[in-house]
Coordinates of C-alpha atoms (C1' of nucleotides) in Angstrom, one line a residue:
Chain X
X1 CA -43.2 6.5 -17.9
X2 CA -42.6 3.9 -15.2
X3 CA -39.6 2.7 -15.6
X4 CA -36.6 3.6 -17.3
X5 CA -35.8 2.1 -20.7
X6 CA -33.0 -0.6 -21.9
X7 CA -29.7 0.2 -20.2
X8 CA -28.0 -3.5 -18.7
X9 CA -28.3 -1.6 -15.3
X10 CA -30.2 1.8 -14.3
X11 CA -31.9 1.7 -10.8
X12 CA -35.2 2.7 -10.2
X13 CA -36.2 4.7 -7.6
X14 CA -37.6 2.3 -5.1
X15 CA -36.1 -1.3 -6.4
X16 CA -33.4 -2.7 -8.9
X17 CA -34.1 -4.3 -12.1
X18 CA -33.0 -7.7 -12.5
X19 CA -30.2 -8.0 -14.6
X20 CA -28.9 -11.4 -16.9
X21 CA -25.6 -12.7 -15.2
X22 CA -23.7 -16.0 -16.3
X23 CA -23.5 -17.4 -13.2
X24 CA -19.8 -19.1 -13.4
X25 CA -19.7 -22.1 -10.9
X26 CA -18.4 -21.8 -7.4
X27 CA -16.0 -24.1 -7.6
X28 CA -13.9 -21.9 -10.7
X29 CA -14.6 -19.0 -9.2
X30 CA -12.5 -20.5 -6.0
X31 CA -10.1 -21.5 -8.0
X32 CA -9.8 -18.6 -10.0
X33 CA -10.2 -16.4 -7.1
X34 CA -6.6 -18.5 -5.6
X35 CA -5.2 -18.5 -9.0
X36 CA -5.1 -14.4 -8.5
X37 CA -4.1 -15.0 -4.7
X38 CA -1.0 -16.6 -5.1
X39 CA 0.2 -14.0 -8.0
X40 CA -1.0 -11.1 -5.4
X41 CA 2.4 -11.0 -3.5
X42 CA 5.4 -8.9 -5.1
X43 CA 7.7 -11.9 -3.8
X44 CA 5.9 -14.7 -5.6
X45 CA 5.3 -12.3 -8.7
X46 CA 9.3 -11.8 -9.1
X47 CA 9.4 -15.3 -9.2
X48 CA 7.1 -15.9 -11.7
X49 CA 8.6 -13.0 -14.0
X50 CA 12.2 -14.8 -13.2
X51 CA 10.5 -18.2 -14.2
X52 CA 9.2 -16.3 -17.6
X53 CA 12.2 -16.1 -18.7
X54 CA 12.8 -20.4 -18.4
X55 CA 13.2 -22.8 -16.1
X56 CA 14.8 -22.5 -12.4
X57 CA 15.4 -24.6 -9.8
X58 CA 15.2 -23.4 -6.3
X59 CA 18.2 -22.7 -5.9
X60 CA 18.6 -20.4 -8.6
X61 CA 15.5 -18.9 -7.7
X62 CA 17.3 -18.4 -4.1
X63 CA 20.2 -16.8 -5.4
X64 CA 18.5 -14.5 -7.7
X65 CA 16.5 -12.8 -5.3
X66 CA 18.6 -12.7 -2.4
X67 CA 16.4 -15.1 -0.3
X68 CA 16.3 -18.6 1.6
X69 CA 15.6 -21.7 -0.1
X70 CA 13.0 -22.7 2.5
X71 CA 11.6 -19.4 1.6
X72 CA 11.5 -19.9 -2.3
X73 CA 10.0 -23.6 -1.6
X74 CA 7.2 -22.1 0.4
X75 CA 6.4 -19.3 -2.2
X76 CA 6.7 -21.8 -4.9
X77 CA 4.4 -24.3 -3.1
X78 CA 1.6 -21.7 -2.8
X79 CA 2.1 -21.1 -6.5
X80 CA 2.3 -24.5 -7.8
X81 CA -0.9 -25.5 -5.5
X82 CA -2.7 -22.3 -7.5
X83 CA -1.5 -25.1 -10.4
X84 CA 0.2 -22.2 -11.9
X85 CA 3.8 -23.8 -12.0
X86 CA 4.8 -27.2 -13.7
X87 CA 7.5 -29.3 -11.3
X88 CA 10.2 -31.8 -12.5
X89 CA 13.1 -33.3 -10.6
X90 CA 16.1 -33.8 -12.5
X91 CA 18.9 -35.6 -10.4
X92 CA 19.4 -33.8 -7.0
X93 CA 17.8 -30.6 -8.5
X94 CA 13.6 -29.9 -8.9
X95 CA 13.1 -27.5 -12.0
X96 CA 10.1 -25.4 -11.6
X97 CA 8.3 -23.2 -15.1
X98 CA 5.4 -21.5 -15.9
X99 CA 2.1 -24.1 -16.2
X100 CA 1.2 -23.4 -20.0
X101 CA 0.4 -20.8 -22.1
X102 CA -2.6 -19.7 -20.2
X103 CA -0.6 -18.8 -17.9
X104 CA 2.2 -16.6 -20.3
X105 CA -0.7 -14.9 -21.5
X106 CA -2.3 -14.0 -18.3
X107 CA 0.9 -12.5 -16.8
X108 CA 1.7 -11.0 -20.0
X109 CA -1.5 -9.0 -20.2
X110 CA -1.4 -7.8 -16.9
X111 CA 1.9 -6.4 -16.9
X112 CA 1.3 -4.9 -20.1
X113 CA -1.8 -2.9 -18.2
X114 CA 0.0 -1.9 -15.5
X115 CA 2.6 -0.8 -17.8
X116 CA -0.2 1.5 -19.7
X117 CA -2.1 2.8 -16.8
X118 CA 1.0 4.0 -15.0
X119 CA 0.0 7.4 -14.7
Chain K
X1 CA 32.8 -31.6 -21.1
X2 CA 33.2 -29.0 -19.0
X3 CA 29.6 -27.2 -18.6
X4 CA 26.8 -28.7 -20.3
X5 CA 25.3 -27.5 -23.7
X6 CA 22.5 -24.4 -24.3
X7 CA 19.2 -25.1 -22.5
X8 CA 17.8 -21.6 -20.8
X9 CA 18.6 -23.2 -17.2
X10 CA 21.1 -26.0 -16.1
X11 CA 22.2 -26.1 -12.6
X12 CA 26.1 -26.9 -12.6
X13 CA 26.7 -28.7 -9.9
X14 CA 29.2 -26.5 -8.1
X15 CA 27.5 -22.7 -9.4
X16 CA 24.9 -21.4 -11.4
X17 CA 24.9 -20.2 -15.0
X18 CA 23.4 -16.9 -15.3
X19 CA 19.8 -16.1 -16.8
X20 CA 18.9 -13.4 -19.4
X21 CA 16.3 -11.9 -17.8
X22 CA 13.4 -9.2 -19.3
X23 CA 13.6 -7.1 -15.4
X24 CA 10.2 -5.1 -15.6
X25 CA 10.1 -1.6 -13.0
X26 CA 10.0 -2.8 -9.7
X27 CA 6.3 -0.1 -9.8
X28 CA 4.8 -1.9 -12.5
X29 CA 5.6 -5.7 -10.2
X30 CA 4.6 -3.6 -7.8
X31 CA 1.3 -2.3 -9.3
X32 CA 0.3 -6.2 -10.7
X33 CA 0.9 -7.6 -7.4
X34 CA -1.8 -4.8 -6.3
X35 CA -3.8 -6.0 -8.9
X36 CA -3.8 -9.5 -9.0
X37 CA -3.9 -9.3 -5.1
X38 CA -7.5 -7.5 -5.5
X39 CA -8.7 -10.1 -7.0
X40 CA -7.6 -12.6 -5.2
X41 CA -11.0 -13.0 -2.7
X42 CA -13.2 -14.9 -3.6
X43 CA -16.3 -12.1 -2.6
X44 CA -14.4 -9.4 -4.3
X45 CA -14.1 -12.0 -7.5
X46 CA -18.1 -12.0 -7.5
X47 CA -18.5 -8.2 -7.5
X48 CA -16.3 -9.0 -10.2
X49 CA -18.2 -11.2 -12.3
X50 CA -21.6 -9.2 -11.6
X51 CA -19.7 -6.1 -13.5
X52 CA -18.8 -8.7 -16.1
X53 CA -22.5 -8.1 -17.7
X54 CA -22.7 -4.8 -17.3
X55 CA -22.5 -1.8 -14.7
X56 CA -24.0 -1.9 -11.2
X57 CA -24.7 0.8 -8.4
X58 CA -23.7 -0.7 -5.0
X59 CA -26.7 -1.2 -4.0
X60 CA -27.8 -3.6 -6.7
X61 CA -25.1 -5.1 -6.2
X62 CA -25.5 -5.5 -2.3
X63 CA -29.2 -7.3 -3.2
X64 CA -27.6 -9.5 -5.8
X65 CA -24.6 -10.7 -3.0
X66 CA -26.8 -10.1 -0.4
X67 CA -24.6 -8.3 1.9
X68 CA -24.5 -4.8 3.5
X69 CA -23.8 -1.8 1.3
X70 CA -20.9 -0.8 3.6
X71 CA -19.1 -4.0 3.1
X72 CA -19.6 -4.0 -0.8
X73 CA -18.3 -0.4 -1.1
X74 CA -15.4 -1.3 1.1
X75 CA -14.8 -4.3 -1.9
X76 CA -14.9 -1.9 -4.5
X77 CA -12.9 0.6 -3.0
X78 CA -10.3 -2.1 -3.7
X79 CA -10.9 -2.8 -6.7
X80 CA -11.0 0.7 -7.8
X81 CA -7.7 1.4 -5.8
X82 CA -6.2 -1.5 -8.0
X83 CA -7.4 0.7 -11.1
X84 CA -10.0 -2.5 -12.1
X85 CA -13.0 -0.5 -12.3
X86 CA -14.4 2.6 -13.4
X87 CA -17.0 5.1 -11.5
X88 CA -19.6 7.6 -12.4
X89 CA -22.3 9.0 -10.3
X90 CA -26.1 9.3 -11.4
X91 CA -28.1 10.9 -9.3
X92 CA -28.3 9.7 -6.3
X93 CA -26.5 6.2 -7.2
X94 CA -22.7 5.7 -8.3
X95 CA -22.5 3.2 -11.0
X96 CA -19.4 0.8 -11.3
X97 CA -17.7 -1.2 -14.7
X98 CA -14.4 -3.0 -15.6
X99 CA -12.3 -0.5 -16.3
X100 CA -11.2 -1.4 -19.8
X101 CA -11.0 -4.3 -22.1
X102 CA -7.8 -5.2 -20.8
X103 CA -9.6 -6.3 -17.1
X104 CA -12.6 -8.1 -19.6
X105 CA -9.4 -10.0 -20.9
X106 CA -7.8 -10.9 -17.7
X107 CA -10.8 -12.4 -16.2
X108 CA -11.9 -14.4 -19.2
X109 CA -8.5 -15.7 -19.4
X110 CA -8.3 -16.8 -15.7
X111 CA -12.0 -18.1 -15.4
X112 CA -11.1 -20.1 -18.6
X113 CA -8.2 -21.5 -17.6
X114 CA -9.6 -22.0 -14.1
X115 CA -12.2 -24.3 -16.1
X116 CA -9.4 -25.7 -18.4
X117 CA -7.9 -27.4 -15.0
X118 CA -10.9 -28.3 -13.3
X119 CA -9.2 -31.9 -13.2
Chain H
dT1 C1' 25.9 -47.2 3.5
dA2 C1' 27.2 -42.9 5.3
dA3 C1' 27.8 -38.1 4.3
dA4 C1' 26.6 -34.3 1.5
dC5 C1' 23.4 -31.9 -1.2
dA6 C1' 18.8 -29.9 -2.7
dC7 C1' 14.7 -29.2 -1.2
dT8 C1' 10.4 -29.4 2.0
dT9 C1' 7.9 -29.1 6.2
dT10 C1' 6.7 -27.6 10.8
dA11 C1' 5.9 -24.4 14.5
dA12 C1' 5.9 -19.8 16.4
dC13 C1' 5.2 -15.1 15.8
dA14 C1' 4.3 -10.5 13.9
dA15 C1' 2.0 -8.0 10.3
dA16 C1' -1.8 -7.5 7.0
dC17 C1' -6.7 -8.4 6.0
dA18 C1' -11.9 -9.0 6.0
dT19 C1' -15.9 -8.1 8.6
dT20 C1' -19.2 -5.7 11.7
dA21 C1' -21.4 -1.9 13.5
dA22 C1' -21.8 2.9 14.0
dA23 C1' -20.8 7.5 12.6
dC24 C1' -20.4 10.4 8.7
dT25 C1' -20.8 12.7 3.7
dG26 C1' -23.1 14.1 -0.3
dT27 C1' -27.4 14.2 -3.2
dT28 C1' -32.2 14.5 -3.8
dT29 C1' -37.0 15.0 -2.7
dA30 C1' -40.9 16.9 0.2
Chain Y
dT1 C1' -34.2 23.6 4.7
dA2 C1' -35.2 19.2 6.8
dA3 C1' -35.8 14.4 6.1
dA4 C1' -34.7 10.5 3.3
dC5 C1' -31.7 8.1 0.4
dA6 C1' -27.2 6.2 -1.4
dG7 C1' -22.9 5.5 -0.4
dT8 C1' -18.4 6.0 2.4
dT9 C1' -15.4 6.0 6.3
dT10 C1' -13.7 4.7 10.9
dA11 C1' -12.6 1.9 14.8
dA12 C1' -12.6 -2.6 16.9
dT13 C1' -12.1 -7.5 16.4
dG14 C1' -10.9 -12.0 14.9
dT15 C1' -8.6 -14.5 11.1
dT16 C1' -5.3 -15.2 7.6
dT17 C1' -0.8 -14.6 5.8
dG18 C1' 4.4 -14.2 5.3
dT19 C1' 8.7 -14.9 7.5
dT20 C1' 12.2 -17.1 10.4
dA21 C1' 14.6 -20.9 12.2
dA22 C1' 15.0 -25.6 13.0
dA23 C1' 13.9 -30.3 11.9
dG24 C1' 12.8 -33.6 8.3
dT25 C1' 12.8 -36.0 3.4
dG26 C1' 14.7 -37.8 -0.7
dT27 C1' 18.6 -38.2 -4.1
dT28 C1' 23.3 -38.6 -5.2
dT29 C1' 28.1 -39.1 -4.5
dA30 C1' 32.2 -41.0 -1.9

DNA sequence: TAAACACTTTAACAAACATTAAACTGTTTA
DNA sequence: TAAACAGTTTAATGTTTGTTAAAGTGTTTA
Protein backbone atom coordinates (compact mmCIF):
# COMPACT_ATOMS: atom_id res chain seq x y z
CA UNK A 1 0.00 0.00 0.00
CA UNK A 2 1.70 3.36 -0.84
CA UNK A 3 -0.23 5.78 0.32
CA UNK A 4 -2.92 6.15 2.60
CA UNK A 5 -6.48 6.26 1.43
CA UNK A 6 -9.16 9.26 1.17
CA UNK A 7 -9.05 11.29 4.34
CA UNK A 8 -9.08 15.49 3.36
CA UNK A 9 -5.62 15.37 5.20
CA UNK A 10 -3.38 12.37 6.50
CA UNK A 11 0.47 12.92 6.02
CA UNK A 12 2.61 10.57 4.60
CA UNK A 13 5.65 9.59 5.86
CA UNK A 14 8.05 11.52 3.84
CA UNK A 15 5.67 14.38 2.10
CA UNK A 16 2.09 15.95 2.38
CA UNK A 17 -0.62 15.31 0.09
CA UNK A 18 -2.02 18.18 -1.67
CA UNK A 19 -5.21 19.10 -0.41
CA UNK A 20 -8.36 21.32 -2.37
CA UNK A 21 -8.45 24.79 -0.65
CA UNK A 22 -10.83 27.83 -1.86
CA UNK A 23 -8.41 30.16 -1.96
CA UNK A 24 -10.46 33.41 -0.72
CA UNK A 25 -8.79 36.60 -2.14
CA UNK A 26 -6.25 38.60 -0.28
CA UNK A 27 -7.88 41.52 -0.22
CA UNK A 28 -11.11 39.87 2.03
CA UNK A 29 -9.12 38.04 3.88
CA UNK A 30 -7.41 41.63 5.02
CA UNK A 31 -10.41 42.95 5.52
CA UNK A 32 -11.88 40.21 7.31
CA UNK A 33 -8.82 39.72 9.18
CA UNK A 34 -9.38 43.85 10.59
CA UNK A 35 -13.01 43.18 10.71
CA UNK A 36 -11.99 40.61 13.69
CA UNK A 37 -9.17 43.13 14.88
CA UNK A 38 -11.19 45.90 15.81
CA UNK A 39 -13.87 43.58 17.73
CA UNK A 40 -10.64 41.94 19.54
CA UNK A 41 -10.43 44.61 22.35
CA UNK A 42 -12.81 44.17 25.52
CA UNK A 43 -13.21 48.11 25.30
CA UNK A 44 -14.43 48.32 21.77
CA UNK A 45 -16.52 45.05 22.26
CA UNK A 46 -18.53 46.80 25.30
CA UNK A 47 -19.22 49.25 22.90
CA UNK A 48 -20.51 47.32 20.31
CA UNK A 49 -22.78 45.16 22.84
CA UNK A 50 -23.91 48.92 24.29
CA UNK A 51 -24.54 49.85 20.55
CA UNK A 52 -26.75 46.37 20.22
CA UNK A 53 -28.95 47.55 22.13
CA UNK A 54 -29.63 51.02 19.61
CA UNK A 55 -28.15 53.89 18.70
CA UNK A 56 -25.54 56.15 20.88
CA UNK A 57 -23.87 58.99 20.43
CA UNK A 58 -20.46 59.48 21.93
CA UNK A 59 -21.42 60.97 24.54
CA UNK A 60 -23.62 58.38 25.79
CA UNK A 61 -21.18 55.91 24.95
CA UNK A 62 -18.75 58.12 27.38
CA UNK A 63 -20.92 58.12 30.11
CA UNK A 64 -21.85 54.61 30.02
CA UNK A 65 -18.62 53.17 30.38
CA UNK A 66 -16.91 55.56 32.53
CA UNK A 67 -14.47 56.91 29.85
CA UNK A 68 -13.33 60.09 27.81
CA UNK A 69 -14.95 61.15 24.85
CA UNK A 70 -11.71 61.37 22.91
CA UNK A 71 -11.37 57.92 24.05
CA UNK A 72 -14.83 56.56 22.70
CA UNK A 73 -14.12 58.61 19.33
CA UNK A 74 -10.88 56.78 18.83
CA UNK A 75 -12.33 53.25 19.67
CA UNK A 76 -15.20 54.09 17.56
CA UNK A 77 -13.04 55.31 14.60
CA UNK A 78 -11.13 51.93 14.61
CA UNK A 79 -14.46 50.24 14.51
CA UNK A 80 -16.24 52.31 11.99
CA UNK A 81 -12.94 52.08 9.65
CA UNK A 82 -13.41 47.95 10.16
CA UNK A 83 -16.88 49.40 8.40
CA UNK A 84 -18.54 47.76 11.18
CA UNK A 85 -20.50 50.85 12.56
CA UNK A 86 -23.04 53.17 10.51
CA UNK A 87 -22.38 57.23 11.45
CA UNK A 88 -25.05 59.99 11.33
CA UNK A 89 -24.92 63.49 12.64
CA UNK A 90 -27.96 64.80 13.94
CA UNK A 91 -27.68 68.55 15.14
CA UNK A 92 -24.69 68.99 17.46
CA UNK A 93 -24.77 65.19 18.21
CA UNK A 94 -23.10 62.15 15.73
CA UNK A 95 -25.27 58.80 16.31
CA UNK A 96 -23.18 55.80 15.84
CA UNK A 97 -25.12 51.71 15.35
CA UNK A 98 -24.32 48.59 14.34
CA UNK A 99 -23.48 48.36 10.21
CA UNK A 100 -26.31 45.79 9.28
CA UNK A 101 -27.43 42.62 9.97
CA UNK A 102 -24.23 40.91 9.13
CA UNK A 103 -23.01 42.42 11.66
CA UNK A 104 -26.00 41.47 14.54
CA UNK A 105 -25.49 38.05 13.45
CA UNK A 106 -21.85 37.84 13.71
CA UNK A 107 -21.66 39.29 17.29
CA UNK A 108 -24.68 37.28 18.18
CA UNK A 109 -23.11 33.97 17.24
CA UNK A 110 -20.02 34.59 18.91
CA UNK A 111 -21.31 35.42 22.19
CA UNK A 112 -23.57 32.75 22.06
CA UNK A 113 -20.24 30.40 21.79
CA UNK A 114 -18.51 31.80 24.27
CA UNK A 115 -21.59 31.60 26.35
CA UNK A 116 -21.57 27.56 25.62
CA UNK A 117 -17.97 26.72 25.81
CA UNK A 118 -17.60 28.49 29.19
CA UNK A 119 -16.41 25.60 30.95
CA UNK B 1 -42.65 69.28 24.98
CA UNK B 2 -40.59 68.51 27.51
CA UNK B 3 -38.39 65.34 26.40
CA UNK B 4 -38.85 64.19 23.05
CA UNK B 5 -40.96 60.99 22.12
CA UNK B 6 -39.79 56.99 22.14
CA UNK B 7 -36.88 56.29 19.82
CA UNK B 8 -34.19 53.75 21.69
CA UNK B 9 -31.60 56.87 21.93
CA UNK B 10 -32.23 60.70 21.94
CA UNK B 11 -29.58 62.84 23.47
CA UNK B 12 -31.45 65.62 25.53
CA UNK B 13 -29.68 68.33 25.31
CA UNK B 14 -28.82 68.98 28.99
CA UNK B 15 -28.65 64.80 30.09
CA UNK B 16 -29.08 61.60 28.82
CA UNK B 17 -32.01 59.25 28.80
CA UNK B 18 -31.14 55.89 29.98
CA UNK B 19 -30.70 52.68 27.82
CA UNK B 20 -32.22 49.17 28.40
CA UNK B 21 -29.39 47.23 28.07
CA UNK B 22 -28.93 43.08 27.60
CA UNK B 23 -25.25 43.35 30.02
CA UNK B 24 -23.62 39.90 29.05
CA UNK B 25 -20.79 38.41 31.97
CA UNK B 26 -18.04 40.59 31.87
CA UNK B 27 -16.08 36.54 31.18
CA UNK B 28 -18.02 35.87 28.30
CA UNK B 29 -16.93 39.89 26.73
CA UNK B 30 -14.06 38.84 27.97
CA UNK B 31 -13.72 35.41 26.33
CA UNK B 32 -15.12 36.98 22.58
CA UNK B 33 -12.69 39.68 22.86
CA UNK B 34 -10.00 36.64 23.15
CA UNK B 35 -11.65 35.23 20.31
CA UNK B 36 -12.26 37.73 17.93
CA UNK B 37 -8.75 39.10 18.91
CA UNK B 38 -7.20 35.65 17.57
CA UNK B 39 -8.42 36.13 14.57
CA UNK B 40 -7.67 39.29 14.02
CA UNK B 41 -4.00 38.61 12.00
CA UNK B 42 -4.12 38.28 8.97
CA UNK B 43 -1.41 34.96 9.00
CA UNK B 44 -3.35 33.51 11.80
CA UNK B 45 -6.69 34.16 9.47
CA UNK B 46 -4.92 31.84 6.73
CA UNK B 47 -4.15 28.95 9.09
CA UNK B 48 -7.69 29.65 9.45
CA UNK B 49 -8.97 29.25 6.08
CA UNK B 50 -6.53 26.17 5.34
CA UNK B 51 -8.64 24.25 8.41
CA UNK B 52 -11.63 25.51 6.58
CA UNK B 53 -11.31 22.35 4.08
CA UNK B 54 -10.44 20.00 6.36
CA UNK B 55 -7.74 19.13 9.09
CA UNK B 56 -4.00 19.76 8.86
CA UNK B 57 -0.82 18.67 10.86
CA UNK B 58 1.51 21.74 11.31
CA UNK B 59 3.62 20.76 9.09
CA UNK B 60 1.42 20.69 6.03
CA UNK B 61 0.40 23.50 7.05
CA UNK B 62 3.92 25.16 7.33
CA UNK B 63 4.56 23.93 3.38
CA UNK B 64 1.16 25.31 2.37
CA UNK B 65 2.07 29.07 4.19
CA UNK B 66 5.46 28.40 3.67
CA UNK B 67 6.81 29.40 6.95
CA UNK B 68 8.72 27.66 9.81
CA UNK B 69 6.92 24.98 11.83
CA UNK B 70 7.83 26.94 15.02
CA UNK B 71 6.14 30.03 13.94
CA UNK B 72 2.88 28.16 12.78
CA UNK B 73 2.57 26.22 16.03
CA UNK B 74 3.11 29.37 17.94
CA UNK B 75 -0.27 30.63 15.61
CA UNK B 76 -2.16 27.80 16.53
CA UNK B 77 -1.39 27.79 20.06
CA UNK B 78 -3.55 30.96 19.82
CA UNK B 79 -6.01 29.88 18.25
CA UNK B 80 -6.45 26.85 20.31
CA UNK B 81 -6.05 29.08 23.51
CA UNK B 82 -9.05 31.06 22.04
CA UNK B 83 -10.91 27.54 22.06
CA UNK B 84 -11.12 27.92 17.77
CA UNK B 85 -9.64 24.62 17.09
CA UNK B 86 -9.52 21.24 17.99
CA UNK B 87 -6.28 18.81 18.42
CA UNK B 88 -5.52 15.08 18.16
CA UNK B 89 -2.28 13.48 17.79
CA UNK B 90 -1.53 10.60 15.10
CA UNK B 91 1.51 9.21 15.28
CA UNK B 92 3.99 11.20 15.00
CA UNK B 93 1.93 14.31 13.61
CA UNK B 94 -0.82 16.38 15.63
CA UNK B 95 -3.68 17.13 13.43
CA UNK B 96 -5.71 20.48 13.87
CA UNK B 97 -9.75 21.46 12.90
CA UNK B 98 -12.29 24.28 13.67
CA UNK B 99 -13.47 23.45 16.68
CA UNK B 100 -17.23 23.22 15.99
CA UNK B 101 -19.78 24.40 13.61
CA UNK B 102 -20.18 27.47 15.44
CA UNK B 103 -16.33 28.74 14.29
CA UNK B 104 -17.43 27.24 10.46
CA UNK B 105 -20.31 29.91 11.10
CA UNK B 106 -18.39 32.77 12.28
CA UNK B 107 -15.94 32.68 9.53
CA UNK B 108 -18.37 32.24 6.72
CA UNK B 109 -20.28 34.99 8.07
CA UNK B 110 -17.28 37.47 8.31
CA UNK B 111 -15.60 36.37 4.86
CA UNK B 112 -19.11 36.99 3.45
CA UNK B 113 -19.74 40.03 4.70
CA UNK B 114 -16.13 41.01 4.13
CA UNK B 115 -17.08 40.26 0.32
CA UNK B 116 -20.55 42.01 0.75
CA UNK B 117 -18.50 45.48 1.35
CA UNK B 118 -15.75 45.08 -0.94
CA UNK B 119 -17.03 48.55 -2.25
C1' DT C 1 -20.36 86.56 14.99
C1' DA C 2 -18.66 84.98 19.31
C1' DA C 3 -19.06 81.56 22.77
C1' DA C 4 -20.44 76.98 23.91
C1' DC C 5 -21.04 72.36 22.78
C1' DA C 6 -19.98 67.71 20.70
C1' DC C 7 -16.71 65.41 18.73
C1' DT C 8 -12.03 64.40 16.37
C1' DT C 9 -7.17 64.52 15.77
C1' DT C 10 -2.35 64.68 17.09
C1' DA C 11 1.82 63.58 19.59
C1' DA C 12 4.14 61.07 23.19
C1' DC C 13 4.70 57.04 25.80
C1' DA C 14 4.16 52.57 27.93
C1' DA C 15 2.36 47.93 27.27
C1' DA C 16 1.28 44.08 24.29
C1' DC C 17 2.42 41.49 20.12
C1' DA C 18 4.69 38.89 16.14
C1' DT C 19 8.89 37.03 14.54
C1' DT C 20 13.45 34.80 14.67
C1' DA C 21 16.64 31.53 16.21
C1' DA C 22 17.94 28.15 19.38
C1' DA C 23 17.00 24.87 22.90
C1' DC C 24 13.79 21.45 24.31
C1' DT C 25 10.00 17.50 24.52
C1' DG C 26 7.70 13.57 22.97
C1' DT C 27 7.06 9.79 19.47
C1' DT C 28 8.69 6.56 16.22
C1' DT C 29 11.92 3.96 13.57
C1' DA C 30 16.50 1.57 12.91
C1' DT D 1 18.51 2.55 23.07
C1' DA D 2 20.14 5.91 19.84
C1' DA D 3 19.00 8.71 15.96
C1' DA D 4 15.49 10.93 13.38
C1' DC D 5 11.25 13.13 13.08
C1' DA D 6 7.32 16.34 14.43
C1' DG D 7 6.16 19.73 17.19
C1' DT D 8 6.67 23.10 21.26
C1' DT D 9 8.82 26.49 24.19
C1' DT D 10 11.90 30.22 25.45
C1' DA D 11 14.41 34.48 25.10
C1' DA D 12 15.57 38.54 22.49
C1' DT D 13 14.16 42.08 19.31
C1' DG D 14 11.56 45.29 16.67
C1' DT D 15 6.79 46.75 15.68
C1' DT D 16 2.12 47.75 16.66
C1' DT D 17 -1.37 49.18 19.75
C1' DG D 18 -4.07 51.66 23.47
C1' DT D 19 -4.09 55.54 26.44
C1' DT D 20 -3.47 60.31 28.01
C1' DA D 21 -3.51 65.08 27.45
C1' DA D 22 -3.79 68.97 24.57
C1' DA D 23 -4.97 71.24 20.39
C1' DG D 24 -8.21 71.41 16.53
C1' DT D 25 -12.90 71.08 13.72
C1' DG D 26 -17.62 71.69 12.85
C1' DT D 27 -22.37 72.84 14.47
C1' DT D 28 -25.50 75.39 17.18
C1' DT D 29 -27.14 78.81 20.31
C1' DA D 30 -26.98 83.53 22.39
Amino acid sequence: MPNSPIPGAVCDETEHRPHTHIKRADGIIQDTATLFSALGDIERLRLMELLFDGPHCVSELAEETQSSMSLISQRLKILNQAKLLKRERKGKHIYYSLADKHIVDLLSNAFEHADEIDE
